[in-house]
Amino acid sequence: MRVGISKLLYKDKALFLAYDQGLEHGPTDFNAQNADPEFIFKLAFEGRFSAVACGPGVAEKYYEGVYRDVPLICKVNGKTSMAKINPISRQICSVDRAIKMGASAVGYTIYDGSPNEPTMFHEFGKVVEQAHDYGLPVVVWMYPRGPNIKELDNEVLAYSARIALELGADIVKLKFNDDIENLKWMVRCAGKTKIVISGGERVLPEQFLTEAQKVMGAGVLGMAVGRNVWQSDKPFSVAQALKSIVYEGKSALEAAQLVK
Amino acid sequence: MRVGISKLLYKDKALFLAYDQGLEHGPTDFNAQNADPEFIFKLAFEGRFSAVACGPGVAEKYYEGVYRDVPLICKVNGKTSMAKINPISRQICSVDRAIKMGASAVGYTIYDGSPNEPTMFHEFGKVVEQAHDYGLPVVVWMYPRGPNIKELDNEVLAYSARIALELGADIVKLKFNDDIENLKWMVRCAGKTKIVISGGERVLPEQFLTEAQKVMGAGVLGMAVGRNVWQSDKPFSVAQALKSIVYEGKSALEAAQLVK
Amino acid sequence: MRVGISKLLYKDKALFLAYDQGLEHGPTDFNAQNADPEFIFKLAFEGRFSAVACGPGVAEKYYEGVYRDVPLICKVNGKTSMAKINPISRQICSVDRAIKMGASAVGYTIYDGSPNEPTMFHEFGKVVEQAHDYGLPVVVWMYPRGPNIKELDNEVLAYSARIALELGADIVKLKFNDDIENLKWMVRCAGKTKIVISGGERVLPEQFLTEAQKVMGAGVLGMAVGRNVWQSDKPFSVAQALKSIVYEGKSALEAAQLVK
Amino acid sequence: MRVGISKLLYKDKALFLAYDQGLEHGPTDFNAQNADPEFIFKLAFEGRFSAVACGPGVAEKYYEGVYRDVPLICKVNGKTSMAKINPISRQICSVDRAIKMGASAVGYTIYDGSPNEPTMFHEFGKVVEQAHDYGLPVVVWMYPRGPNIKELDNEVLAYSARIALELGADIVKLKFNDDIENLKWMVRCAGKTKIVISGGERVLPEQFLTEAQKVMGAGVLGMAVGRNVWQSDKPFSVAQALKSIVYEGKSALEAAQLVK
Amino acid sequence: MRVGISKLLYKDKALFLAYDQGLEHGPTDFNAQNADPEFIFKLAFEGRFSAVACGPGVAEKYYEGVYRDVPLICKVNGKTSMAKINPISRQICSVDRAIKMGASAVGYTIYDGSPNEPTMFHEFGKVVEQAHDYGLPVVVWMYPRGPNIKELDNEVLAYSARIALELGADIVKLKFNDDIENLKWMVRCAGKTKIVISGGERVLPEQFLTEAQKVMGAGVLGMAVGRNVWQSDKPFSVAQALKSIVYEGKSALEAAQLVK
């Protein structure tokens, strides 16, 4: 019954290139180069990412040809950052539509702790069932958010990890609060649901690679990175460096050499 | 037409191991051992529990092999304790999906008295019909909750017992407020819908076993326990003790001998 | 096209035994005897009621054997009195499920005048269509309720009677405010939708029987009684007395002799 | 693709007898005679109305026999005047059910300008599609209503006329504010969606007939009248008078002779 | 998988005649001539527009005969300007119905930034999937709207352009804030989703044509115009002028000669 995630892995590790920021944050994250989805797919392909994640529109119009060698995680819900309302992200793409565009997995964001949590839990339950019925694994972006929610508290992060397991996700994308012991606890709480750590906002490459080494050492499945790669001046080099850490277990120091 | 509950019983009594706390409370309830669903299923199996209750994700990833000897009650709705909203728990798993994971019964939580009661009543009605159409019994977690609701009042508890019968549940999980006469009244109000008493927060083993003896004496079907077993230092021994009370009618004093 | 109601009548009159109080009011209405649905079905059978009305759970677990000689009206929506919200009663049982349990008719409560009226009107429309498609008549409990609604005003009661006709109910259960001329007007306003008068809270037998004689004289189809019968010390005798008025047109004085 | 409305016309004009007041206003509009739907159907038949409009319950129980010679417009949504909420009228009858009762057209009320306008627009869209798929024309009661809406403003009325065309109605029922030039503009704005003018509250027969002459002169399709006919002491005579204006183009003065 | 938009183009450019103002603004935008949809379709046909956009009712009743040579974009959602609520436009026409009326594409308005954004995103996702399954392209009217939203800010406009791509629209209708560099950035952000610029309120012909020349020079697909054409005294001449700019790349100065 269990749906395999191996198609999303390389050397049993996950290195996802995330590209849903155009919808979630708007093009302020972009420059002329990375605003172009084709560049991103090229980067995913040449950078040997184990999967690429984006929304339905980008996938339908750009995910083609050789880029299809990189497995696609279609984000099936989404929202903008414009509306100032209690966090909610509704489904914008059916599982069927994701399959039609060639997706190997579906992604869904849950704002756990939001007053709208019940709506997302309910919708997510259906997405998981439909995806698993087709043999597609499900990646959940688990982002604690809402009044009085402290997103980076140890307990909140561990709770988020556990929710992913409880609801049936196969992989959960979480933030890292720099507490390595808590991350190990999160790994335990998520159990057979595997954790990928979110890259987050752009930081210095050394800092980013150091974080990558840390989290891989804590036993996570991998990383889901976006801005730290495609906002970089040397995206292909950063990708190489990241690969050496995630896939080959190199140190951040060694990897940094690759960012010439 | 009536759906049998015998598959959830042993010696005509119910001893359910409840493990939905990871979603409902978060992993603060857990330690390294009991955070692992495999440990829980092992405990359910070796402890000869008459059924085990957990959410869809845990069941899909861990309910396999020999553990399938223990009948599964899949909790098909759920919520976290993070969002501070009027109590509501939406469906996160279809009855079909529960069957696919091998469930012998479905579980559903109703917060009776909540301003969201109508939504849960409506959803529960469909769950009962679908489950019964497949021959699956339904266990309802009936938790009075909401503004001005006194959860442990005699009247509120008896009302909750009755709602379970009225809505068509086969088994209802209720709290015990230590009033044995009221529990007997609850048993009458629930009629052919059988009551299992919730174990609740961890207390001293002696206290817990004494409560078990009391409630079994009042004519309930059994108990649904979690934290008092798997948070214990000696979970297997506590399970033995509990079994001797629930299945064999031993006294709390006799049973306590088994918690070496 | 019109669905017949004759199966719910005896000697062309309706005497319904109502037993939905366990859900609507809670077991405070009950004692050890009448908390047991079996007692109620026995009373309905031996008391020669023309139909018995209860919720899905009670029917599924108790409506069997010889009791099936009494036609069942399954109440397909319901709520508790615990939640302090604008009156709303959502569907808790499908028409299909009602049929599976052997129902001869479905019942539905509308709180006309409630801010939630539109939801109930919409849901009721579907219930009527489904029931009529199966040839099942529909009984509506029409209870004006909500901010600024005076439940027993003449105009409000007549409006409620008319709504039942307009929405397509076959029988409407209404309260009687002791104004016999207004009741006659209500009968006219309801037209081919027939009125049964609600028994309401328990009063002295003489008072209850006098009311029965009054309303029958105003041309209603019959009565839907509950607490005044099964809360009585002599429920079978009260039933006999009531039958003599409703079915045989006896006076309250004559009937009172039967309550020995 | 366009659905014909000829079945609702006589001599290419519309004279509808409206009888949804029992639900919309309550029986305060009625007396013993006109509370009886049979009287209304008789009046529609003998008065040679081109169609009669009523709700599903009235139609199902009274629209039969010779009365079927008068085409039926089934009002598929409705509300009472009891609940003090933002105007909303939800669907209470499916198009399928309307067809089963012999309807030749469906009617739907939209409160344009209400905060609930989106819900009614959405529901109406489905009603139009279903009705047209069966070849049934759609009559919309377009009533501007809501905070800050001035129901009889010229602009508001012209807007309402246009909405009916935009949404796909075949006929729109509108109020007349006594500005004949604006009514001509409304006729233009509605285009191929034809206007019938609402009779409204009862006024003196002379005043009513004068209005009828005025509006017919402005190029509307006809009138939808209720209270001014069936609340009259001489309903059949008023109907005769009205017919002479609507169908034969007589003057109000001539017509008034018929109200002996 | 990608749906072609060529059927909506002429010489690879888009010149859409927009005519949804009757619903969105009301007939205050109209005069006796342009209130008539037939005039608009004639203008679209003779003016050689590459497509015409209107709501379902107008299309069903007027889109016929030779006018069918002009491809139709059916606007499948809509609202009035009467209700003062948070911007929301619900679906009023199914994709199936649009196809039945001969539509070559569907149009949908999203108010991004509105508190109701989630509802529109969710609904739009289904519209896109259904339309694409039939091979119909989707045109989205992307109008940032809501509390604190500055509709013409550079960032807001670029965000809106990007949302259209992310959600899967084929063409997006946007406003132009007179910043040509930002428009070029919008074109990049929208990628393979092509931009048409909204004509907006009526301005002087010279100003309008100058704007047309500007936006075409920035690389957009074309323009969607309404009031600046059909409110003009010389609508056919303005159309000629516009065509020379959009299809043939003439300057505004040359084009202005055509508006005799």
Tab-separated table of C-alpha atoms in Angstrom, chain D residues 3 20 26 35 39 46 64 67 81 103 131 170 175 187 201 215 218 228:
chain	number	residue	atom	x	y	z
D	3	VAL	CA	-34.736	28.619	-25.642
D	20	ASP	CA	-45.310	32.955	-4.235
D	26	GLY	CA	-46.645	34.766	4.767
D	35	ALA	CA	-55.231	31.159	0.672
D	39	PHE	CA	-58.791	29.116	-6.248
D	46	GLU	CA	-60.561	31.060	-16.254
D	64	GLU	CA	-53.305	19.050	-11.962
D	67	TYR	CA	-55.235	23.667	-14.572
D	81	SER	CA	-39.602	37.568	5.535
D	103	ALA	CA	-43.283	23.150	-15.101
D	131	ALA	CA	-33.130	24.649	-17.477
D	170	ASP	CA	-35.137	34.795	-20.816
D	175	LYS	CA	-40.593	46.938	-10.621
D	187	VAL	CA	-36.248	47.618	-22.231
D	201	GLU	CA	-48.944	45.832	-3.499
D	215	VAL	CA	-45.924	49.929	-19.046
D	218	ALA	CA	-43.229	51.276	-23.098
D	228	ASN	CA	-53.901	43.327	-7.286
